Coordinates of C-alpha atoms and ligand atoms in Angstrom, one line a residue:
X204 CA 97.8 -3.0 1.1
X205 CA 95.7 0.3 0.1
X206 CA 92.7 -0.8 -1.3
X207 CA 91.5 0.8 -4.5
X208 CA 88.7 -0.7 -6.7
X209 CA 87.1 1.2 -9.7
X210 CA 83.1 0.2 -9.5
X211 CA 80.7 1.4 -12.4
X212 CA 80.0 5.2 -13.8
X213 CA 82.6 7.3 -11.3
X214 CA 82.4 5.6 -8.6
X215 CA 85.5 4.2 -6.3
X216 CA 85.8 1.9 -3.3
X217 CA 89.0 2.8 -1.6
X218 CA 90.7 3.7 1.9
X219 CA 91.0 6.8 3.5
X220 CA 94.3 8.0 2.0
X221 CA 94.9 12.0 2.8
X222 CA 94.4 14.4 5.8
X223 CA 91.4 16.0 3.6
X224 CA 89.7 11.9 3.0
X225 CA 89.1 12.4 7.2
X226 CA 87.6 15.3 7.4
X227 CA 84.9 14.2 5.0
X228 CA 84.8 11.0 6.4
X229 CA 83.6 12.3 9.5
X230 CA 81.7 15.1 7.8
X231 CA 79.5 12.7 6.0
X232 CA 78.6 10.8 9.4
X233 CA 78.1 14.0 11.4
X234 CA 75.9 15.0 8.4
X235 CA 74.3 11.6 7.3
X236 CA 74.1 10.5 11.1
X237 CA 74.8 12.8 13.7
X238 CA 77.5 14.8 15.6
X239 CA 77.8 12.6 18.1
X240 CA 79.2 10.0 15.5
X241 CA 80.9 12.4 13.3
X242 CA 82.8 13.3 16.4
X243 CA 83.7 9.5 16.7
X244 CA 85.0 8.8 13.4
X245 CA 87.1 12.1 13.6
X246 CA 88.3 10.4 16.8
X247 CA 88.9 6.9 16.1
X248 CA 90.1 8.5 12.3
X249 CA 93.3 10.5 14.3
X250 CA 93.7 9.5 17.8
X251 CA 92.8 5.4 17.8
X252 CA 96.3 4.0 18.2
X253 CA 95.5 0.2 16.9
X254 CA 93.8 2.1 13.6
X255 CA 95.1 3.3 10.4
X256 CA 94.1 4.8 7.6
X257 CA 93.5 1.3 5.7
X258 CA 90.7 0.5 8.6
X259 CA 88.5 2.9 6.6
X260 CA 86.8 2.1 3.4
X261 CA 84.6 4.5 1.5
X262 CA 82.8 4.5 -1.9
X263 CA 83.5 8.1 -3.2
X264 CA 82.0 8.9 -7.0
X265 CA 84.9 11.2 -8.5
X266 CA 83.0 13.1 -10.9
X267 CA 81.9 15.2 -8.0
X268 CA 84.2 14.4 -5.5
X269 CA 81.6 13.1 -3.1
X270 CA 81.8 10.2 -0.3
X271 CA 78.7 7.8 -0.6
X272 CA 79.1 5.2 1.9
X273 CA 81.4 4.6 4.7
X274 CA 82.3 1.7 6.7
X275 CA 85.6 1.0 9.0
X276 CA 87.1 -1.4 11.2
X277 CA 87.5 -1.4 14.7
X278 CA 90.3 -3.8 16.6
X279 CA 89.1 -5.5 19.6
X280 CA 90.7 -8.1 21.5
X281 CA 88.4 -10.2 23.1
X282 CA 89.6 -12.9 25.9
X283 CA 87.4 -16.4 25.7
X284 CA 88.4 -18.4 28.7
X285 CA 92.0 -17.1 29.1
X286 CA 92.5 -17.3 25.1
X287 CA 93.1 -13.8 23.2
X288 CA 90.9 -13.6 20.4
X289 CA 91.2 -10.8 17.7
X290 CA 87.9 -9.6 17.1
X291 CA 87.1 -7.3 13.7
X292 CA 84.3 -4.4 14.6
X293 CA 82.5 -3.3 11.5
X294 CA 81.4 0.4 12.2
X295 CA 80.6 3.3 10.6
X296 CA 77.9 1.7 8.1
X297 CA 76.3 4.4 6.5
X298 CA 75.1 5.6 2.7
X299 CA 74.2 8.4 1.1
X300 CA 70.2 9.0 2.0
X301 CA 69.9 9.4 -2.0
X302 CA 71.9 6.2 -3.0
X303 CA 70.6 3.9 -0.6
X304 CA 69.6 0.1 -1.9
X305 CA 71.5 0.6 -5.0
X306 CA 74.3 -2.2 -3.2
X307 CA 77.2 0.2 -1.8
X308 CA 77.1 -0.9 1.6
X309 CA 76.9 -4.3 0.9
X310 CA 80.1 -3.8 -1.5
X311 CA 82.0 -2.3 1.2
X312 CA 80.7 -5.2 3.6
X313 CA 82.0 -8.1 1.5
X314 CA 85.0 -6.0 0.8
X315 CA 85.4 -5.4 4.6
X316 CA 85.0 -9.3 5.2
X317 CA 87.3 -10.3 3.1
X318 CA 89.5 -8.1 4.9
X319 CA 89.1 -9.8 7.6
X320 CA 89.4 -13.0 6.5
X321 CA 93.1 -12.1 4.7
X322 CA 94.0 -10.2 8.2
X323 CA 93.6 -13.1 10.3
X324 CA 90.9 -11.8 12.5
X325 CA 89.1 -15.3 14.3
X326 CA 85.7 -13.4 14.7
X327 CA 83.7 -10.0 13.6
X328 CA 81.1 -8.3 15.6
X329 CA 79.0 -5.7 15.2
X330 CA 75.9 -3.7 17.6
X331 CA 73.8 -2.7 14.5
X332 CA 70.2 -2.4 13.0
X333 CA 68.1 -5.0 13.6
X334 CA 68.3 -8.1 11.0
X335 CA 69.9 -6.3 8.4
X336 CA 73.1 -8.2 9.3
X337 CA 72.1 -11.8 8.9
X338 CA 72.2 -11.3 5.6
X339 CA 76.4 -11.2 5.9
X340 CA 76.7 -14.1 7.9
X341 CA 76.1 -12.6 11.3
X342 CA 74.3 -14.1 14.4
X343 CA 73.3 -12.6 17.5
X344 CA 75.2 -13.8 20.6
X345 CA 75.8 -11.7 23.7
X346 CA 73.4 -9.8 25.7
X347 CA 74.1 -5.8 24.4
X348 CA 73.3 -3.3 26.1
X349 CA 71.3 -4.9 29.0
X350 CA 70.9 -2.9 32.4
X351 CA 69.6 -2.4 35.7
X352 CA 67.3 0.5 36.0
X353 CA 66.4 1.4 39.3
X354 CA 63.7 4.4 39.7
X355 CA 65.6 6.8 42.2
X356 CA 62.8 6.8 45.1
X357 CA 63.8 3.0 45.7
X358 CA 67.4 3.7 46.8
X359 CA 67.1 2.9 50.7
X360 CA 66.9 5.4 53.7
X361 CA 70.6 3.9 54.6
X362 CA 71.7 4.8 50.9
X363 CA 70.4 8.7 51.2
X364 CA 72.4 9.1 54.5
X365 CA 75.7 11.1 53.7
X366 CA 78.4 8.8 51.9
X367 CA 80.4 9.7 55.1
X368 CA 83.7 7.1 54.6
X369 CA 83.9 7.2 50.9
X370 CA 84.1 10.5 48.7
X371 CA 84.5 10.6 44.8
X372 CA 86.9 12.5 42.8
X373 CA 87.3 12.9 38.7
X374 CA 89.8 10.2 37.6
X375 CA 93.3 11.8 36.3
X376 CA 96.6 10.2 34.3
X377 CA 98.1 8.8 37.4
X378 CA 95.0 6.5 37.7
X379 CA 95.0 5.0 34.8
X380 CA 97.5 1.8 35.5
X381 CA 95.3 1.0 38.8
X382 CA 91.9 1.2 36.6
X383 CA 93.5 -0.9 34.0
X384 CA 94.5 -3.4 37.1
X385 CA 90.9 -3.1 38.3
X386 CA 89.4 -4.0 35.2
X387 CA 91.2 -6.9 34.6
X388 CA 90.8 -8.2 37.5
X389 CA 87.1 -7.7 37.7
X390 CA 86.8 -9.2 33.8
X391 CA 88.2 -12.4 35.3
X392 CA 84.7 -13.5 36.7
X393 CA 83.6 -13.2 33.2
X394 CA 84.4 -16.0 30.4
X395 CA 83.9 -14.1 27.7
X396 CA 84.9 -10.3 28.0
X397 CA 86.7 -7.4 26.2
X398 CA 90.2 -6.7 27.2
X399 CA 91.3 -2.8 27.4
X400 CA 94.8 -2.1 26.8
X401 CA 96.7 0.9 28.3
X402 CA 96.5 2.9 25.1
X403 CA 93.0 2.1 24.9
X404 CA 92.4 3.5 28.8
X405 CA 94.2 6.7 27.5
X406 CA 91.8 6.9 24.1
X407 CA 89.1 6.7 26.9
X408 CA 90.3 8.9 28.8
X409 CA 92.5 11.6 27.1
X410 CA 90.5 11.3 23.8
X411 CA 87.0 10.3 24.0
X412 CA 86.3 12.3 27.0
X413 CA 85.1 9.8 29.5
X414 CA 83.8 10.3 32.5
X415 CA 85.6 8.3 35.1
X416 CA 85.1 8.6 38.8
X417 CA 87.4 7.0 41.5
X418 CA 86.0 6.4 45.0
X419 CA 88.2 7.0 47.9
X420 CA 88.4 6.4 51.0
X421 CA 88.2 9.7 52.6
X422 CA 90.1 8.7 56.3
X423 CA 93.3 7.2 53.7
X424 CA 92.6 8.8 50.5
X425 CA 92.6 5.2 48.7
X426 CA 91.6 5.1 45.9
X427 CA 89.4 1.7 46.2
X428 CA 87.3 1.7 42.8
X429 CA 85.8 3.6 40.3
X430 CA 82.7 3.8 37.7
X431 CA 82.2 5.2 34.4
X432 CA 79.2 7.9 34.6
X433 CA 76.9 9.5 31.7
X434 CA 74.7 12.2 33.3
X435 CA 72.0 12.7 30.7
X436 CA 71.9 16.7 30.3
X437 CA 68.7 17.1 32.0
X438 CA 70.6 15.8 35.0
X439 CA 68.0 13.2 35.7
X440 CA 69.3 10.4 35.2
X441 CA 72.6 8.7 35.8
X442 CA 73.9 5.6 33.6
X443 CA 76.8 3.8 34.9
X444 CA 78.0 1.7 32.6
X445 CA 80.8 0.0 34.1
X446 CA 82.4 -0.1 37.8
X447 CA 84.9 -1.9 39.7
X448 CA 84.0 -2.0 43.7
X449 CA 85.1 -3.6 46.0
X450 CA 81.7 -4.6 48.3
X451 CA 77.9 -3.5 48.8
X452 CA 79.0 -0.8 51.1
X453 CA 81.5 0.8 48.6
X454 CA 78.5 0.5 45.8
X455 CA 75.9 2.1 48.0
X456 CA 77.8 4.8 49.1
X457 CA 78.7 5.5 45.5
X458 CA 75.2 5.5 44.9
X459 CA 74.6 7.8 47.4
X460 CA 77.5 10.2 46.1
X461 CA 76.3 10.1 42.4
X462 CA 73.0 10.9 43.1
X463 CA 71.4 14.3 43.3
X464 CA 68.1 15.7 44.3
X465 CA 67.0 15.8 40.7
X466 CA 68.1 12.2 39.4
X467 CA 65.3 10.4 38.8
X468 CA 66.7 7.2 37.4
X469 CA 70.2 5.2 38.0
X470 CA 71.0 2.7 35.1
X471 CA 73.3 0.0 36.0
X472 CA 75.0 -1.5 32.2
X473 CA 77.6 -3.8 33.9
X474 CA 77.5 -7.6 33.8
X475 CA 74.9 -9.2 36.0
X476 CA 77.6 -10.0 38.7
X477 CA 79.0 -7.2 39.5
X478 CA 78.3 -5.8 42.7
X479 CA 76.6 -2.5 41.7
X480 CA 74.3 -4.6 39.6
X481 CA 73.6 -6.7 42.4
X482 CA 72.9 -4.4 45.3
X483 CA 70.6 -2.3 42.9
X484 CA 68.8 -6.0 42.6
X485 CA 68.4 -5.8 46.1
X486 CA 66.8 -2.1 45.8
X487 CA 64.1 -3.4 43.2
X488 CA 65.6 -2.8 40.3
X489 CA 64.1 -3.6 36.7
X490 CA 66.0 -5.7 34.2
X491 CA 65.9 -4.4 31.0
X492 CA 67.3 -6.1 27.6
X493 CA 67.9 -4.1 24.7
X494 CA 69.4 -6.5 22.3
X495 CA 72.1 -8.7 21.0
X496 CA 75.6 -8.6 19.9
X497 CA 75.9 -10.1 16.4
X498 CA 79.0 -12.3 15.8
X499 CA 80.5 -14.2 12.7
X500 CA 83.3 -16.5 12.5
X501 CA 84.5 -16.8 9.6
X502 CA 85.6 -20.0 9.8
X503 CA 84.1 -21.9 12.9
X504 CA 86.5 -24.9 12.6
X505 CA 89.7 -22.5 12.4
X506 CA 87.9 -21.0 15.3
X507 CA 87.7 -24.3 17.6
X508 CA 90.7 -25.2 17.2
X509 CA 91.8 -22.3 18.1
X510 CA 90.0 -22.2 21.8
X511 CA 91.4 -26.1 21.9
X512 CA 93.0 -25.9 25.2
X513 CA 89.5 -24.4 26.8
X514 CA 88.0 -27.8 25.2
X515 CA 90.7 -29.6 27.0
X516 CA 90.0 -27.6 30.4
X517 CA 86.2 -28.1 30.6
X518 CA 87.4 -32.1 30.0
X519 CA 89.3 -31.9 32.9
X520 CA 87.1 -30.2 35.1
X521 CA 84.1 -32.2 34.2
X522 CA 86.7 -35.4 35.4
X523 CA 87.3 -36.4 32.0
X524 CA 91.4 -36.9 31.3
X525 CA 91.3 -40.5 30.2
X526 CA 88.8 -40.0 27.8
X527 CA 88.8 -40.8 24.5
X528 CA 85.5 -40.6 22.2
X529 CA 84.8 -38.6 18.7
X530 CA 82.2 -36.0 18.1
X531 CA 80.3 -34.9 15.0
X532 CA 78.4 -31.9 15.0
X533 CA 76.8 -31.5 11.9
X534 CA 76.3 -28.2 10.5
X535 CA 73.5 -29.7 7.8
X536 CA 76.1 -27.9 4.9
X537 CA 79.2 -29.6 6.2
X538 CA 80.0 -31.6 10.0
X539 CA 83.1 -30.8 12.1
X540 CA 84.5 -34.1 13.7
X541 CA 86.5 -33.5 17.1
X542 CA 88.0 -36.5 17.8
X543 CA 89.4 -36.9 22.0
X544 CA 92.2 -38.8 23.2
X545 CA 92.4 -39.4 26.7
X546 CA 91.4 -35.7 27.1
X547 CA 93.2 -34.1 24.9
X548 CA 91.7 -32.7 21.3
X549 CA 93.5 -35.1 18.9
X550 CA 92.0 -33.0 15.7
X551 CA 88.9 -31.0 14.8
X552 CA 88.4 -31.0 11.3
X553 CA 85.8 -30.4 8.5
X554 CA 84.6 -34.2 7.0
X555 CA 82.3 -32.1 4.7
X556 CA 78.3 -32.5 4.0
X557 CA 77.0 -35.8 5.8
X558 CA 73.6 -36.8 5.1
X559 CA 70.9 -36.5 8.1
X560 CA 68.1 -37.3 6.0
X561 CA 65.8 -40.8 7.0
X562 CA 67.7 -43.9 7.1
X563 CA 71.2 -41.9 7.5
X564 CA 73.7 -41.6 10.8
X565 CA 74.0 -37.6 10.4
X566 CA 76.3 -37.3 13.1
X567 CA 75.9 -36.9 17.2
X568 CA 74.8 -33.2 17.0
X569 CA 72.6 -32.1 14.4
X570 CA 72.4 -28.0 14.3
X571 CA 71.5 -25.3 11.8
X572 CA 75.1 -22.9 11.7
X573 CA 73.0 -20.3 13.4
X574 CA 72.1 -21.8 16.6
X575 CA 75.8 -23.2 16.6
X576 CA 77.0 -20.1 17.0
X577 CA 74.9 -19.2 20.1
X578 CA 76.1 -23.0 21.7
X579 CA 79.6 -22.4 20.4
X580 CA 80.3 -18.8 22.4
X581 CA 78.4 -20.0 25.5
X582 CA 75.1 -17.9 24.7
X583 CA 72.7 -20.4 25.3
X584 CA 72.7 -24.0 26.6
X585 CA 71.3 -26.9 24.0
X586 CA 67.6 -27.2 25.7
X587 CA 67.3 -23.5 25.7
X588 CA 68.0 -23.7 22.0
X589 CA 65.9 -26.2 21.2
X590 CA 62.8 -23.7 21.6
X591 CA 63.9 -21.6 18.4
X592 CA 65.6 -25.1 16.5
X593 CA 63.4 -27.9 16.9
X594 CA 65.5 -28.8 14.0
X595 CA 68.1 -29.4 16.5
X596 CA 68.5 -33.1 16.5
X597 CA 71.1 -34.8 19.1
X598 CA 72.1 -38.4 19.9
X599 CA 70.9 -39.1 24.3
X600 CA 74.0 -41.1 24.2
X601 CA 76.8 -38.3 23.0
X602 CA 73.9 -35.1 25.0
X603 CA 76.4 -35.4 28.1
X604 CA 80.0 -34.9 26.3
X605 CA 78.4 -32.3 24.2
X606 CA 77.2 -30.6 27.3
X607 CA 81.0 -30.5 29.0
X608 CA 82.8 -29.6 25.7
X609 CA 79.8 -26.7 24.7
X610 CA 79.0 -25.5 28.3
X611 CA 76.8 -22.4 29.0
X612 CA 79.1 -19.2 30.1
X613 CA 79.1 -16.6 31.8
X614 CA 79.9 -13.6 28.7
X615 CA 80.1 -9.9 28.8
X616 CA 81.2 -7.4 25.6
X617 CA 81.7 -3.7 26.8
X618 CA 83.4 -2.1 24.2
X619 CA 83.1 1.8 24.2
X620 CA 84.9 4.3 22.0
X621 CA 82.4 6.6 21.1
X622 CA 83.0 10.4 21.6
X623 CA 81.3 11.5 25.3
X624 CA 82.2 15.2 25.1
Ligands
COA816 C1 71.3 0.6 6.5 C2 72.0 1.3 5.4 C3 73.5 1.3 5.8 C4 71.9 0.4 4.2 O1 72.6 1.0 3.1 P1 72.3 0.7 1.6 O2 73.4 1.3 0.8 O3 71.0 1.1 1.3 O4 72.5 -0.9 1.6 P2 72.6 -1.8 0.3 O5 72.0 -1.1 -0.9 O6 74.0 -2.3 0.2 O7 71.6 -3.0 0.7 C5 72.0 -4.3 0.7 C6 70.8 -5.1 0.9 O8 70.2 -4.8 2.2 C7 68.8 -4.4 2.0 N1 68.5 -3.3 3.0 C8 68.9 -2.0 2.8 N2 68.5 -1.4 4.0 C9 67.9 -2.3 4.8 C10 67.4 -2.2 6.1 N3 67.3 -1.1 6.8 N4 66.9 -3.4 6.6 C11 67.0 -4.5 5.9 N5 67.5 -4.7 4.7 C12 68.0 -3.5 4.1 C13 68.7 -3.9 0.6 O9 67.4 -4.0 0.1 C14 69.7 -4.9 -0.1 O10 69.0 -6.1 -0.3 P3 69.3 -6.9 -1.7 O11 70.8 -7.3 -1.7 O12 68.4 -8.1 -1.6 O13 68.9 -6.0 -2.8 C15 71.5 2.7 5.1 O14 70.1 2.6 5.0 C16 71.9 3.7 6.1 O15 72.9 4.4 6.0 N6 71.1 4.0 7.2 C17 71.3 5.0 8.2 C18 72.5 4.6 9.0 C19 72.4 3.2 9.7 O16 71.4 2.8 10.2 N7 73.6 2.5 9.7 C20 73.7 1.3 10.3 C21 74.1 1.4 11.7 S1 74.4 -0.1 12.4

């Protein structure tokens, strides 16, 4: 349903609602922001084919006519262990430079999570200014943004040589089912990853202008992999963010191909095992972390039971099938019991606020909703926590289920839509 909320003086919250509505939705971003994300929004605003016009929410005061904030909504699916998860983005988050801290974006937040909530999303993310989303609930998870930067003088003597066996060439329609195969397949190794669906290759590649190489094989003309590549416009340095091959000598070569005599710098954004990642390891590479995805579930207990049957895998694996036992993590406001039966999750359910204070039980895990969160998605282990959360407080007895049923994974969130032209 169209929202449309009347706030004080003129003002309006509302969805985007007429041809006219996106060209100043992406005129106030390219203006408030910059061109690069005014170009976005006008993207994602006409040409994202899992968005509409009710994705978008804006305050606009109608005395003049003029937007004031902006925020929208990106789908994502996200797969965590083999289970599809639909993921909310929140994007877009900008006001007026002359009607900041006067509580627009935060009314368009709360609207926009409530949306979420009502639309059945299990979990919102967003990449955004530092801290200023905790205050909604958020909590940094995933690694964002982290790379490989390897200065250009450390690629080998073997990696200068000509490519010889492999060449590149631009990516074109015809390749788009093989690099949605490749993709998948590659995501596999990672737990926790975003899934790309056909349209979405298109948007990629149609819309938002990315640059996707394939490498062949020049003898056969197979195609056997390809990378995303941002060239900065000085030409000296080279970002891959993502790539598919299929061994060391397939990366190197495409090293060797990408490179020119002025790059300075290759960047390497794809997950930590991914070949390219690896073999630039090998060169000397510096690791370099930039920041944190920030999640929120809005419901946590909705969202175990939802990823049940990865509870019931990890019990499995870890030899567990006869099992039967009951865990209480408690969240300090309220504990969520899971109670096991012979391996299988019998229930997980919210027994509300249980005292941890002196003298009291207070349950098997004790663990502030933030650090949770972290253990939850696979972010952290429970002794790495404990450095931030010495509040963290855990029966030795129950440490060892705990540790199969909230294992450490193995997570990676690339999710690009932004404008590359
Ligand atoms: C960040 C931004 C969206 C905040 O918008 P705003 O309309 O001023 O936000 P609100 O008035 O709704 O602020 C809500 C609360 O956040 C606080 N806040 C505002 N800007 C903040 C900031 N940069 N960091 C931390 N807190 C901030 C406000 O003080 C207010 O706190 P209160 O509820 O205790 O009074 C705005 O400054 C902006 O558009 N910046 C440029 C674009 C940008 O960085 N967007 C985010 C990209 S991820």
């Amino acid at each position: 349903m169209r929202l449309e909320e009347k706030l004080e003086n003129s003002l309006v919250m509302r969805n985007i609602r007429s041809d006219e509505d996106v060209v100043k939705f992406a005129r106030f971003n390219a203006e408030f922001n910059n061109a690069s994300e005014g170009a976005t929004c006008e993207l994602l605003l006409r040409e994202h084919k899992g968005m509409t016009q009710e994705d978008f929410f804006l305050v606009e005061d109608t005395s003049a006519g003029e937007f004031l904030a902006t925020i929208c909504l990106i789908p994502w699916e996200i797969s965590f262990e083999g289970i599809p998860i639909h993921a909310a983005m929140l994007e877009m988050v900008l006001s007026h430079p002359a009607h900041r801290k006067q509580g627009l974006v935060k009314r368009l937040i709360l609207c926009f999570l409530a949306e979420v909530d009502k639309r059945g999303y299990e979990v919102s993310l967003i990449t955004g200014i530092p801290n200023y989303y905790r205050q909604y609930g958020y909590t940094y998870a995933f690694d964002l943004g982290t790379s490989e930067i390897l200065p250009a003088f450390l690629l080998p003597d073997s990696a200068k040589s000509p490519a010889g066996r492999y060449g590149l060439r631009n990516a074109n329609q015809v390749d788009l089912g093989q690099l949605a195969k490749w993709h998948e397949e590659n995501n596999r190794q990672k737990q926790v990853h975003v899934l790309r669906s056909d349209d979405h290759w298109r948007y990629l590649f149609d819309k938002a202008k990315f640059d996707i190489r394939i490498v062949e094989d020049t003898s056969t003309h197979a195609a056997v992999g390809y990378c995303l590549v941002n060239e900065s416009a000085d030409r000296k340095t080279i970002q891959i963010p993502e790539a598919v091959l299929p061994n060391h000598e397939v990366a190197q070569a495409t090293l060797n191909l990408l490179r020119t005599d002025v790059t300075e710098r290759i960047i390497i954004g794809c997950g930590k095992q991914d070949v390219l990642a690896q073999l630039v390891g090998e060169y000397g590479s510096v690791a370099s972390r930039n920041t944190q995805w920030l999640i929120r579930t809005h419901d946590v207990v909705k969202f175990m039971n939802r990823i049940k049957p990865v509870f019931e895998k990890r019990l499995a694996c870890a030899g567990c099938s006869c099992m039967s036992a009951e865990v209480i993590v408690n969240l300090f406001r309220y504990a969520i019991r899971l109670r096991i039966k012979e391996g299988k999750i019998e229930s997980i359910q919210n027994v509300g606020f249980l005292d941890s204070s002196m003298g009291a039980d207070g349950g098997d895990l004790c663990i502030p909703h933030d650090a949770f969160i972290r253990l939850l998605f696979g972010y952290r282990n429970l002794d790495e926590l404990w450095d931030a959360w010495p509040d963290i407080v855990v029966k030795p007895e129950k440490k060892h289920i705990i540790e199969i049923l909230l294992p450490k994974l193995c997570g990676h969130l690339y999710a690009p839509y932004h404008y590359q032209g």
